[in-house]
Amino acid sequence: MRASCTALLLAAWLGFLGPVQAAPGAPRAPVTLSQGLVPVDPAVVERSVAALLSTWNTPGFAAMLAPDFPGRERLLSALAGAPLTARLELAGLGGIQTLEQVREAGALISLVSATARVVLLYDDAGGPQRREGTVELILRVRREAPRR
Amino acid sequence: MKSSLTKGLLALQVLGLALPAPSLAQWRVKGSNTLRVESYAVQGDTAASPYGEEGVFAFNDLNLTVSGNTEAGNSLRFDFAGTVTDSPYRSARNGFVPEVMRLVYDRANGGAPFRVDLGDQNVALSPLTLEKTLKAARFTFWPELGGDRRSFAVNVFAGTDGKDWLGLDLGEGFYRGLGVNVRDDVLGTLGVNLVGYSSKINGLRMEQTVASVYGRRGFDVGGQNLALSGELAFLRGNTRHGGETVSDQGGYVQLEGASQTRPLKYRLRYDRYGRDFAPRGGRVIADSEGFLAEGSWRFESGAQLRGSVTRLTEQRSGANPVDTDTANVAVTTPLSKDNPARGSLRAEVQVQHREDELGLVDSDSVSLRGGVRIRHSNGHSTRVDAAIARFDDNNVPGLERETRQISASHTLDFELAGLDVTVTPGVAVSESRSYGNTLTVGPTLALAARRDNHQLSMQIGQTGFDGVDPASDYEQSRLSLKYELSRGRHHIGFDVDRRLREPAEGEESDAWRAGVYWRYDFDKTLG
């Protein structure tokens, strides 16, 4: 349980966020983000969070983390000690906000924060266990531009 | 304190009203409103269900963005997300719950550009000082100094890391500070950050001041594009509420490189943080020392090979420091050089050794992870993921744990009677070997069908668990069904989720959730 909680806390603390490439402290360029930013559809965020949580403690979870995800090895090592049946489920999602957005060749990359109410389910010697909690997630959502 | 905060934040929002407003013709209102009613019911053993509360609950979510140009190049945006609810699954609070409020004004034309941010925002100065989402007021400006060869950016902010607008209390965590960043054609990037933090819980105070200097300079040597960067930070204050005032420091230095002639990238990094260097808003491990060496090579085929070696020493200044050595090698490759959509393969090996000074900790672990995605012709695609992890505690002979997991699925897309249909059968197997063996095996089946404005999806899963104690064995089945009808901006749907857990001994648990919803998307330009 401690390992799985550690993984959960690590996930919350680190956020599902790749490293910012800009030099530390560098404020964003003075572009008019307030007008050009396109908020990510909350339904897309909900599907993404549900997909992310459904892979937690499964072999597919590593693929959800970017290769340069900060603390990736630590998180995966902690998760390797989680009970086999431990699962994270999404109970509710709110506070969805598109924090930042950049345009790259052929894609729109958005940083989105969301607050998820999650349920941790696992089995131990005492039988089935349920723990509820709230985590703030930061997702990187990549939307490919339609190909012509 | 709460009332003063509420007044303060309201004042900030009112201050926003003092900013230039766009004319009515330039307003755009975009967002969605979702009304949802759902019912939770559990028969049998409620402790084994995923639902802690039974009953009928409702919520109404509103996501809203209002934006407009005050004049060419200058713009204003307001974001709001909130709910009205009585559902414990949606929010810890009942009633009206504002969750996100943010007002942004950008001025790019007419003098020095600046931005005003009020409300929820990501304040990322540096990992040694502050990287957090705050409810804050921030003023960022780019003074026009230094001509074409130099640019400046200045950040001034104050705010709290409280997550709840209604229960916000500045006394529980208030940050304020500034960051100055200079980009010079010759000197590179240089900057300073200064962050203050204060908090008071149960009468116990905690104060911190963190100051840092950082720099980054790129240069070419021997056909290599190199960049040297680093940050040095000083902290003075408390590391816990009611603790004594201490001072400490931390920092890192990093060298990144890329060959100008070969597809090679590499990075060396050294981190060292003092025992009391625990900045509240930072992302560092106090009392630690770390070293990282990593490199990657991209082949002409599109494949990439990455490798890294790290050493982390924790509790460095104590009597029993703990070392963690980790080596990692990973390869990813597209299955077709000319058509990346054909699929990909990835494999990763990680070896780790942990050991402390007194010999209380001495363990080894090895993990292998891999996966393949294949897009066949005629709408077929296959996905397989697998992982093996082995952990040995060298201090306790026989205390070994090995976990094996594999999941595989095959997807078929086809058209049937005007319906776009997707069928995905799969299977997942997990096995753990320690003092005894545990095994979970389960097939899954996902179906999705779409026609015009109709969407239907269904998932079925079955899991069998064989534990060390046969009395702990159980069978679990899951059924999820969802339907949505879209008409213009209106989306109406329902979903049902059922979990049935049948233990070898004891009472079964039959848990249901059913919901109906109506979502309305809006996007309107006024005037």
Short mmCIF file of C-alpha atoms in Angstrom, two decimals, chain B residues 61-244:
data_model
loop_
_atom_site.label_atom_id
_atom_site.label_comp_id
_atom_site.label_asym_id
_atom_site.label_seq_id
_atom_site.Cartn_x
_atom_site.Cartn_y
_atom_site.Cartn_z
CA ASP B 61 -20.48 22.00 -14.89
CA LEU B 62 -19.75 25.26 -16.67
CA ASN B 63 -16.56 25.85 -18.65
CA LEU B 64 -16.35 29.30 -20.12
CA THR B 65 -13.82 31.47 -21.95
CA VAL B 66 -14.54 35.06 -22.83
CA SER B 67 -11.96 36.82 -24.98
CA GLY B 68 -11.59 39.91 -27.06
CA ASN B 69 -9.18 42.42 -28.55
CA THR B 70 -9.11 45.79 -26.91
CA GLU B 71 -7.25 46.98 -29.99
CA ALA B 72 -4.96 45.37 -32.53
CA GLY B 73 -2.43 43.22 -30.70
CA ASN B 74 -3.85 43.85 -27.23
CA SER B 75 -6.21 41.26 -25.84
CA LEU B 76 -8.18 40.19 -22.82
CA ARG B 77 -9.33 36.72 -21.77
CA PHE B 78 -11.33 35.37 -18.86
CA ASP B 79 -11.53 31.65 -18.05
CA PHE B 80 -14.04 30.13 -15.69
CA ALA B 81 -14.68 26.53 -14.71
CA GLY B 82 -16.99 25.56 -11.93
CA THR B 83 -19.87 23.41 -10.85
CA VAL B 84 -23.07 23.36 -8.86
CA THR B 85 -23.27 19.95 -7.23
CA ASP B 86 -24.36 17.74 -4.39
CA SER B 87 -22.22 14.82 -5.60
CA PRO B 88 -19.36 13.65 -3.38
CA TYR B 89 -17.84 12.11 -6.51
CA ARG B 90 -17.65 15.47 -8.25
CA SER B 91 -16.49 17.74 -5.44
CA ALA B 92 -15.74 17.73 -1.74
CA ARG B 93 -18.08 20.72 -1.46
CA ASN B 94 -21.79 21.06 -2.03
CA GLY B 95 -23.48 23.91 -3.86
CA PHE B 96 -21.77 26.40 -6.14
CA VAL B 97 -18.04 25.59 -6.43
CA PRO B 98 -15.86 27.88 -8.59
CA GLU B 99 -12.80 25.84 -9.58
CA VAL B 100 -10.90 27.92 -12.12
CA MET B 101 -10.96 31.69 -12.48
CA ARG B 102 -8.36 33.49 -14.51
CA LEU B 103 -8.16 36.86 -16.17
CA VAL B 104 -5.33 37.58 -18.63
CA TYR B 105 -4.57 40.86 -20.33
CA ASP B 106 -1.82 40.97 -22.97
CA ARG B 107 -0.48 44.17 -24.39
CA ALA B 108 1.84 43.64 -27.33
CA ASN B 109 1.26 46.98 -29.05
CA GLY B 110 1.67 50.50 -27.76
CA GLY B 111 4.84 50.81 -25.74
CA ALA B 112 6.62 48.10 -23.76
CA PRO B 113 4.67 44.83 -23.91
CA PHE B 114 3.29 43.42 -20.67
CA ARG B 115 0.86 40.82 -19.38
CA VAL B 116 -1.39 40.80 -16.34
CA ASP B 117 -2.52 37.40 -14.97
CA LEU B 118 -5.09 37.26 -12.19
CA GLY B 119 -6.33 34.01 -10.71
CA ASP B 120 -5.33 30.39 -11.46
CA GLN B 121 -2.04 30.10 -13.31
CA ASN B 122 1.17 28.15 -13.63
CA VAL B 123 4.05 30.06 -12.02
CA ALA B 124 7.26 28.37 -13.17
CA LEU B 125 10.33 30.33 -12.16
CA SER B 126 12.74 27.43 -11.66
CA PRO B 127 12.78 24.00 -9.97
CA LEU B 128 14.92 25.39 -7.15
CA THR B 129 12.61 28.28 -6.30
CA LEU B 130 9.02 27.92 -7.47
CA GLU B 131 7.14 25.74 -9.94
CA LYS B 132 3.50 25.54 -8.93
CA THR B 133 0.00 26.32 -10.01
CA LEU B 134 -1.12 29.24 -7.87
CA LYS B 135 -4.10 31.46 -7.40
CA ALA B 136 -2.15 34.63 -7.89
CA ALA B 137 -1.76 38.07 -9.31
CA ARG B 138 1.19 38.35 -11.69
CA PHE B 139 2.59 41.17 -13.74
CA THR B 140 5.06 40.29 -16.49
CA PHE B 141 6.70 42.95 -18.58
CA TRP B 142 9.39 43.08 -21.23
CA PRO B 143 11.21 46.43 -20.85
CA GLU B 144 12.71 47.70 -24.05
CA LEU B 145 16.32 47.98 -22.89
CA GLY B 146 19.58 46.86 -24.40
CA GLY B 147 18.72 47.35 -28.05
CA ASP B 148 18.67 44.45 -30.48
CA ARG B 149 21.33 42.38 -28.71
CA ARG B 150 19.65 42.05 -25.35
CA SER B 151 16.13 41.45 -24.09
CA PHE B 152 14.71 41.63 -20.58
CA ALA B 153 11.73 40.02 -18.93
CA VAL B 154 10.48 40.73 -15.43
CA ASN B 155 7.92 38.74 -13.42
CA VAL B 156 6.32 40.05 -10.22
CA PHE B 157 3.72 37.94 -8.48
CA ALA B 158 1.87 37.16 -5.25
CA GLY B 159 -0.51 34.29 -4.59
CA THR B 160 -1.39 31.11 -2.79
CA ASP B 161 -1.19 27.40 -3.61
CA GLY B 162 -4.63 26.79 -2.10
CA LYS B 163 -6.70 24.56 -4.37
CA ASP B 164 -10.14 25.68 -3.32
CA TRP B 165 -11.47 29.17 -4.06
CA LEU B 166 -14.21 28.92 -1.43
CA GLY B 167 -11.95 27.71 1.35
CA LEU B 168 -8.95 29.78 0.37
CA ASP B 169 -6.77 30.89 3.24
CA LEU B 170 -3.64 32.91 2.51
CA GLY B 171 -2.31 31.92 5.90
CA GLU B 172 -1.90 28.33 4.76
CA GLY B 173 0.57 29.08 2.00
CA PHE B 174 1.32 32.46 0.47
CA TYR B 175 4.04 33.04 -2.12
CA ARG B 176 5.35 36.33 -3.44
CA GLY B 177 8.38 37.19 -5.43
CA LEU B 178 9.97 38.28 -8.65
CA GLY B 179 12.08 36.92 -11.47
CA VAL B 180 14.33 38.87 -13.79
CA ASN B 181 15.57 37.27 -16.98
CA VAL B 182 18.10 38.68 -19.45
CA ARG B 183 18.90 37.21 -22.84
CA ASP B 184 22.08 38.56 -24.31
CA ASP B 185 23.59 37.64 -27.66
CA VAL B 186 27.05 37.37 -26.09
CA LEU B 187 26.46 36.38 -22.46
CA GLY B 188 23.57 33.98 -23.04
CA THR B 189 20.65 33.75 -20.63
CA LEU B 190 21.08 35.08 -17.12
CA GLY B 191 18.60 35.70 -14.36
CA VAL B 192 17.70 35.98 -10.72
CA ASN B 193 14.67 34.76 -8.79
CA LEU B 194 13.48 35.81 -5.36
CA VAL B 195 10.61 33.99 -3.69
CA GLY B 196 9.10 34.49 -0.24
CA TYR B 197 6.77 31.98 1.40
CA SER B 198 4.73 32.26 4.57
CA SER B 199 2.26 29.96 6.22
CA LYS B 200 0.55 29.65 9.58
CA ILE B 201 -1.17 26.47 10.77
CA ASN B 202 -2.53 26.01 14.29
CA GLY B 203 -0.64 29.09 15.42
CA LEU B 204 2.70 27.78 14.15
CA ARG B 205 4.41 29.94 11.57
CA MET B 206 6.64 28.99 8.68
CA GLU B 207 8.60 31.56 6.69
CA GLN B 208 11.01 31.01 3.83
CA THR B 209 12.99 33.23 1.51
CA VAL B 210 14.69 31.64 -1.48
CA ALA B 211 16.97 33.52 -3.85
CA SER B 212 18.63 32.06 -6.91
CA VAL B 213 20.88 33.03 -9.79
CA TYR B 214 21.00 31.03 -12.98
CA GLY B 215 22.54 31.10 -16.38
CA ARG B 216 22.72 29.28 -19.66
CA ARG B 217 25.30 29.79 -22.37
CA GLY B 218 25.61 27.97 -25.65
CA PHE B 219 28.87 27.52 -27.52
CA ASP B 220 30.45 25.44 -30.29
CA VAL B 221 33.52 23.33 -29.64
CA GLY B 222 35.00 20.68 -31.90
CA GLY B 223 31.89 20.18 -33.96
CA GLN B 224 29.63 20.03 -30.91
CA ASN B 225 26.77 22.35 -30.02
CA LEU B 226 27.15 22.68 -26.28
CA ALA B 227 25.14 24.49 -23.64
CA LEU B 228 26.33 25.01 -20.10
CA SER B 229 23.66 25.92 -17.57
CA GLY B 230 23.21 26.00 -13.85
CA GLU B 231 21.41 27.49 -10.92
CA LEU B 232 22.56 28.30 -7.42
CA ALA B 233 19.96 29.01 -4.75
CA PHE B 234 20.03 30.14 -1.14
CA LEU B 235 17.31 29.51 1.40
CA ARG B 236 16.72 31.12 4.78
CA GLY B 237 13.76 30.28 6.96
CA ASN B 238 11.93 27.31 8.43
CA THR B 239 11.69 23.86 6.94
CA ARG B 240 8.57 23.09 9.01
CA HIS B 241 5.90 24.96 10.92
CA GLY B 242 7.25 26.14 14.25
CA GLY B 243 10.77 25.05 13.33
CA GLU B 244 13.93 27.02 13.96
#
